[in-house]
Amino acid sequence: MQFAIILCAILVVQYALSLIQIRSYKKNIDKIVRDYKGEDGYFMFSGMQRGKFRPGAIAVLIVDQDYIVHECHMLKGMSVFTKFKPILSYNGQHVGEIVSDVSDSTVKNKKNKIPAFKKALLQAGENALLTISKSKISMES
């Protein structure tokens, strides 16, 4: 009986922490998007990598129609209290350069596991390249 009560308590705590994390995620995404709301030519892309027993990561890129990154934010860690942090080193770079750099660094470290934040960044960059190129092709047709 005590074991069942402990399991129920763990589930309630997990649910509460999940709600906190979802609210924080939504608040941060709204803050990122707010600066570009109503402006044409800007797109938001995200990539996510979950880790079962390793830290996970979420990467968010704001990219213009010329594939230039205007903002990059990264959330990485295992705690529900982890916050998005801006990664300024990618601002002003072409998405293709970022994808190429991350891909090259992961190929060199093939022996080791690829960090979740690099996988998330790679996924967001690839999404950006594919989506913007598709929209440019459809506009030309």
PDB file of C-alpha atoms in Angstrom:
ATOM      1  CA  MET A   1       0.000   0.000   0.000  1.00  0.00           C
ATOM      2  CA  GLN A   2       2.795   2.438   0.859  1.00  0.00           C
ATOM      3  CA  PHE A   3       4.511   1.573  -2.414  1.00  0.00           C
ATOM      4  CA  ALA A   4       1.372   2.547  -4.379  1.00  0.00           C
ATOM      5  CA  ILE A   5       1.123   5.857  -2.515  1.00  0.00           C
ATOM      6  CA  ILE A   6       4.776   6.625  -3.246  1.00  0.00           C
ATOM      7  CA  LEU A   7       4.286   5.819  -6.943  1.00  0.00           C
ATOM      8  CA  CYS A   8       1.214   8.070  -7.104  1.00  0.00           C
ATOM      9  CA  ALA A   9       3.127  10.887  -5.426  1.00  0.00           C
ATOM     10  CA  ILE A  10       5.967  10.518  -7.934  1.00  0.00           C
ATOM     11  CA  LEU A  11       3.492  10.697 -10.830  1.00  0.00           C
ATOM     12  CA  VAL A  12       1.857  13.841  -9.406  1.00  0.00           C
ATOM     13  CA  VAL A  13       5.252  15.525  -8.961  1.00  0.00           C
ATOM     14  CA  GLN A  14       6.279  14.525 -12.497  1.00  0.00           C
ATOM     15  CA  TYR A  15       3.039  15.966 -13.873  1.00  0.00           C
ATOM     16  CA  ALA A  16       3.530  19.236 -11.981  1.00  0.00           C
ATOM     17  CA  LEU A  17       7.126  19.583 -13.161  1.00  0.00           C
ATOM     18  CA  SER A  18       6.041  18.852 -16.739  1.00  0.00           C
ATOM     19  CA  LEU A  19       3.487  21.667 -16.545  1.00  0.00           C
ATOM     20  CA  ILE A  20       6.193  24.044 -15.305  1.00  0.00           C
ATOM     21  CA  GLN A  21       8.449  23.026 -18.173  1.00  0.00           C
ATOM     22  CA  ILE A  22       5.705  23.439 -20.791  1.00  0.00           C
ATOM     23  CA  ARG A  23       4.807  26.911 -19.498  1.00  0.00           C
ATOM     24  CA  SER A  24       8.449  27.953 -19.524  1.00  0.00           C
ATOM     25  CA  TYR A  25       8.934  26.620 -23.061  1.00  0.00           C
ATOM     26  CA  LYS A  26       5.831  28.434 -24.333  1.00  0.00           C
ATOM     27  CA  LYS A  27       6.847  31.693 -22.627  1.00  0.00           C
ATOM     28  CA  ASN A  28      10.347  31.560 -24.144  1.00  0.00           C
ATOM     29  CA  ILE A  29       9.114  30.709 -27.641  1.00  0.00           C
ATOM     30  CA  ASP A  30       6.545  33.531 -27.480  1.00  0.00           C
ATOM     31  CA  LYS A  31       9.311  35.934 -26.432  1.00  0.00           C
ATOM     32  CA  ILE A  32      11.517  34.854 -29.364  1.00  0.00           C
ATOM     33  CA  VAL A  33       8.669  35.094 -31.893  1.00  0.00           C
ATOM     34  CA  ARG A  34       7.336  38.426 -30.582  1.00  0.00           C
ATOM     35  CA  ASP A  35      10.230  40.391 -32.112  1.00  0.00           C
ATOM     36  CA  TYR A  36       9.472  39.070 -35.601  1.00  0.00           C
ATOM     37  CA  LYS A  37       5.682  39.006 -35.504  1.00  0.00           C
ATOM     38  CA  GLY A  38       4.154  40.685 -38.549  1.00  0.00           C
ATOM     39  CA  GLU A  39       7.428  40.853 -40.456  1.00  0.00           C
ATOM     40  CA  ASP A  40       7.700  38.982 -43.739  1.00  0.00           C
ATOM     41  CA  GLY A  41      10.681  36.885 -44.683  1.00  0.00           C
ATOM     42  CA  TYR A  42      11.556  35.473 -41.257  1.00  0.00           C
ATOM     43  CA  PHE A  43      11.070  31.860 -40.271  1.00  0.00           C
ATOM     44  CA  MET A  44      11.451  29.969 -37.017  1.00  0.00           C
ATOM     45  CA  PHE A  45      12.852  26.442 -37.022  1.00  0.00           C
ATOM     46  CA  SER A  46      13.511  24.101 -34.171  1.00  0.00           C
ATOM     47  CA  GLY A  47      15.250  20.820 -33.623  1.00  0.00           C
ATOM     48  CA  MET A  48      14.893  18.551 -30.632  1.00  0.00           C
ATOM     49  CA  GLN A  49      16.970  15.682 -29.331  1.00  0.00           C
ATOM     50  CA  ARG A  50      15.833  13.699 -26.339  1.00  0.00           C
ATOM     51  CA  GLY A  51      18.148  11.756 -24.119  1.00  0.00           C
ATOM     52  CA  LYS A  52      16.914   8.879 -21.997  1.00  0.00           C
ATOM     53  CA  PHE A  53      19.746   8.956 -19.493  1.00  0.00           C
ATOM     54  CA  ARG A  54      21.691  11.808 -21.070  1.00  0.00           C
ATOM     55  CA  PRO A  55      20.861  15.509 -21.318  1.00  0.00           C
ATOM     56  CA  GLY A  56      18.485  16.482 -24.122  1.00  0.00           C
ATOM     57  CA  ALA A  57      18.426  19.680 -26.155  1.00  0.00           C
ATOM     58  CA  ILE A  58      16.179  21.981 -28.158  1.00  0.00           C
ATOM     59  CA  ALA A  59      17.600  24.403 -30.720  1.00  0.00           C
ATOM     60  CA  VAL A  60      15.572  27.324 -32.109  1.00  0.00           C
ATOM     61  CA  LEU A  61      16.730  29.300 -35.145  1.00  0.00           C
ATOM     62  CA  ILE A  62      15.254  32.498 -36.596  1.00  0.00           C
ATOM     63  CA  VAL A  63      16.280  32.552 -40.251  1.00  0.00           C
ATOM     64  CA  ASP A  64      15.493  35.010 -43.036  1.00  0.00           C
ATOM     65  CA  GLN A  65      14.621  34.105 -46.622  1.00  0.00           C
ATOM     66  CA  ASP A  66      18.298  34.388 -47.609  1.00  0.00           C
ATOM     67  CA  TYR A  67      19.225  31.595 -45.142  1.00  0.00           C
ATOM     68  CA  ILE A  68      20.921  34.000 -42.694  1.00  0.00           C
ATOM     69  CA  VAL A  69      20.497  33.217 -38.986  1.00  0.00           C
ATOM     70  CA  HIS A  70      19.252  36.208 -36.991  1.00  0.00           C
ATOM     71  CA  GLU A  71      18.880  34.430 -33.658  1.00  0.00           C
ATOM     72  CA  CYS A  72      19.854  31.086 -32.198  1.00  0.00           C
ATOM     73  CA  HIS A  73      18.611  29.844 -28.836  1.00  0.00           C
ATOM     74  CA  MET A  74      19.516  26.589 -27.135  1.00  0.00           C
ATOM     75  CA  LEU A  75      17.943  24.711 -24.258  1.00  0.00           C
ATOM     76  CA  LYS A  76      20.080  21.849 -23.056  1.00  0.00           C
ATOM     77  CA  GLY A  77      20.106  19.800 -19.905  1.00  0.00           C
ATOM     78  CA  MET A  78      18.180  17.281 -17.864  1.00  0.00           C
ATOM     79  CA  SER A  79      16.342  19.541 -15.427  1.00  0.00           C
ATOM     80  CA  VAL A  80      12.877  20.991 -15.966  1.00  0.00           C
ATOM     81  CA  PHE A  81      14.320  24.292 -14.748  1.00  0.00           C
ATOM     82  CA  THR A  82      16.711  24.615 -17.694  1.00  0.00           C
ATOM     83  CA  LYS A  83      16.239  27.865 -19.637  1.00  0.00           C
ATOM     84  CA  PHE A  84      16.804  28.873 -23.252  1.00  0.00           C
ATOM     85  CA  LYS A  85      20.113  30.630 -23.750  1.00  0.00           C
ATOM     86  CA  PRO A  86      21.014  32.743 -26.794  1.00  0.00           C
ATOM     87  CA  ILE A  87      23.957  31.460 -28.825  1.00  0.00           C
ATOM     88  CA  LEU A  88      25.370  34.624 -30.361  1.00  0.00           C
ATOM     89  CA  SER A  89      28.164  32.925 -32.309  1.00  0.00           C
ATOM     90  CA  TYR A  90      25.706  31.749 -34.979  1.00  0.00           C
ATOM     91  CA  ASN A  91      24.041  35.143 -35.569  1.00  0.00           C
ATOM     92  CA  GLY A  92      24.732  36.433 -39.071  1.00  0.00           C
ATOM     93  CA  GLN A  93      25.926  33.073 -40.387  1.00  0.00           C
ATOM     94  CA  HIS A  94      24.433  31.190 -43.303  1.00  0.00           C
ATOM     95  CA  VAL A  95      22.453  28.130 -42.211  1.00  0.00           C
ATOM     96  CA  GLY A  96      24.436  25.975 -44.630  1.00  0.00           C
ATOM     97  CA  GLU A  97      27.686  26.939 -42.883  1.00  0.00           C
ATOM     98  CA  ILE A  98      26.278  25.954 -39.511  1.00  0.00           C
ATOM     99  CA  VAL A  99      25.004  22.610 -40.811  1.00  0.00           C
ATOM    100  CA  SER A 100      28.335  21.961 -42.509  1.00  0.00           C
ATOM    101  CA  ASP A 101      30.361  22.875 -39.407  1.00  0.00           C
ATOM    102  CA  VAL A 102      28.226  20.712 -37.115  1.00  0.00           C
ATOM    103  CA  SER A 103      28.285  17.814 -39.595  1.00  0.00           C
ATOM    104  CA  ASP A 104      32.072  18.035 -39.965  1.00  0.00           C
ATOM    105  CA  SER A 105      32.628  18.098 -36.212  1.00  0.00           C
ATOM    106  CA  THR A 106      30.367  15.076 -35.715  1.00  0.00           C
ATOM    107  CA  VAL A 107      32.168  13.089 -38.423  1.00  0.00           C
ATOM    108  CA  LYS A 108      35.529  13.788 -36.743  1.00  0.00           C
ATOM    109  CA  ASN A 109      34.163  12.604 -33.385  1.00  0.00           C
ATOM    110  CA  LYS A 110      32.613   9.452 -34.781  1.00  0.00           C
ATOM    111  CA  LYS A 111      34.023   7.339 -31.949  1.00  0.00           C
ATOM    112  CA  ASN A 112      32.225   9.369 -29.296  1.00  0.00           C
ATOM    113  CA  LYS A 113      28.500   9.921 -29.049  1.00  0.00           C
ATOM    114  CA  ILE A 114      27.279  13.112 -30.701  1.00  0.00           C
ATOM    115  CA  PRO A 115      26.066  15.640 -28.094  1.00  0.00           C
ATOM    116  CA  ALA A 116      22.322  16.257 -28.071  1.00  0.00           C
ATOM    117  CA  PHE A 117      22.704  19.999 -28.657  1.00  0.00           C
ATOM    118  CA  LYS A 118      24.629  19.369 -31.900  1.00  0.00           C
ATOM    119  CA  LYS A 119      21.954  16.933 -33.109  1.00  0.00           C
ATOM    120  CA  ALA A 120      19.223  19.465 -32.289  1.00  0.00           C
ATOM    121  CA  LEU A 121      21.099  22.281 -34.057  1.00  0.00           C
ATOM    122  CA  LEU A 122      21.709  20.066 -37.081  1.00  0.00           C
ATOM    123  CA  GLN A 123      18.022  19.144 -37.237  1.00  0.00           C
ATOM    124  CA  ALA A 124      16.914  22.799 -37.002  1.00  0.00           C
ATOM    125  CA  GLY A 125      19.406  23.842 -39.699  1.00  0.00           C
ATOM    126  CA  GLU A 126      18.368  21.059 -42.059  1.00  0.00           C
ATOM    127  CA  ASN A 127      14.701  21.975 -41.527  1.00  0.00           C
ATOM    128  CA  ALA A 128      15.528  25.582 -42.394  1.00  0.00           C
ATOM    129  CA  LEU A 129      17.388  24.677 -45.581  1.00  0.00           C
ATOM    130  CA  LEU A 130      14.654  22.341 -46.818  1.00  0.00           C
ATOM    131  CA  THR A 131      11.684  24.539 -45.964  1.00  0.00           C
ATOM    132  CA  ILE A 132      13.069  27.798 -47.335  1.00  0.00           C
ATOM    133  CA  SER A 133      14.268  26.142 -50.543  1.00  0.00           C
ATOM    134  CA  LYS A 134      10.836  24.532 -51.028  1.00  0.00           C
ATOM    135  CA  SER A 135       9.104  27.888 -50.520  1.00  0.00           C
ATOM    136  CA  LYS A 136      11.449  29.551 -53.017  1.00  0.00           C
ATOM    137  CA  ILE A 137      10.779  26.834 -55.591  1.00  0.00           C
ATOM    138  CA  SER A 138       7.005  27.124 -55.149  1.00  0.00           C
ATOM    139  CA  MET A 139       7.193  30.920 -55.492  1.00  0.00           C
ATOM    140  CA  GLU A 140       9.067  30.606 -58.782  1.00  0.00           C
ATOM    141  CA  SER A 141       6.558  28.177 -60.278  1.00  0.00           C
TER     142      SER A 141
END
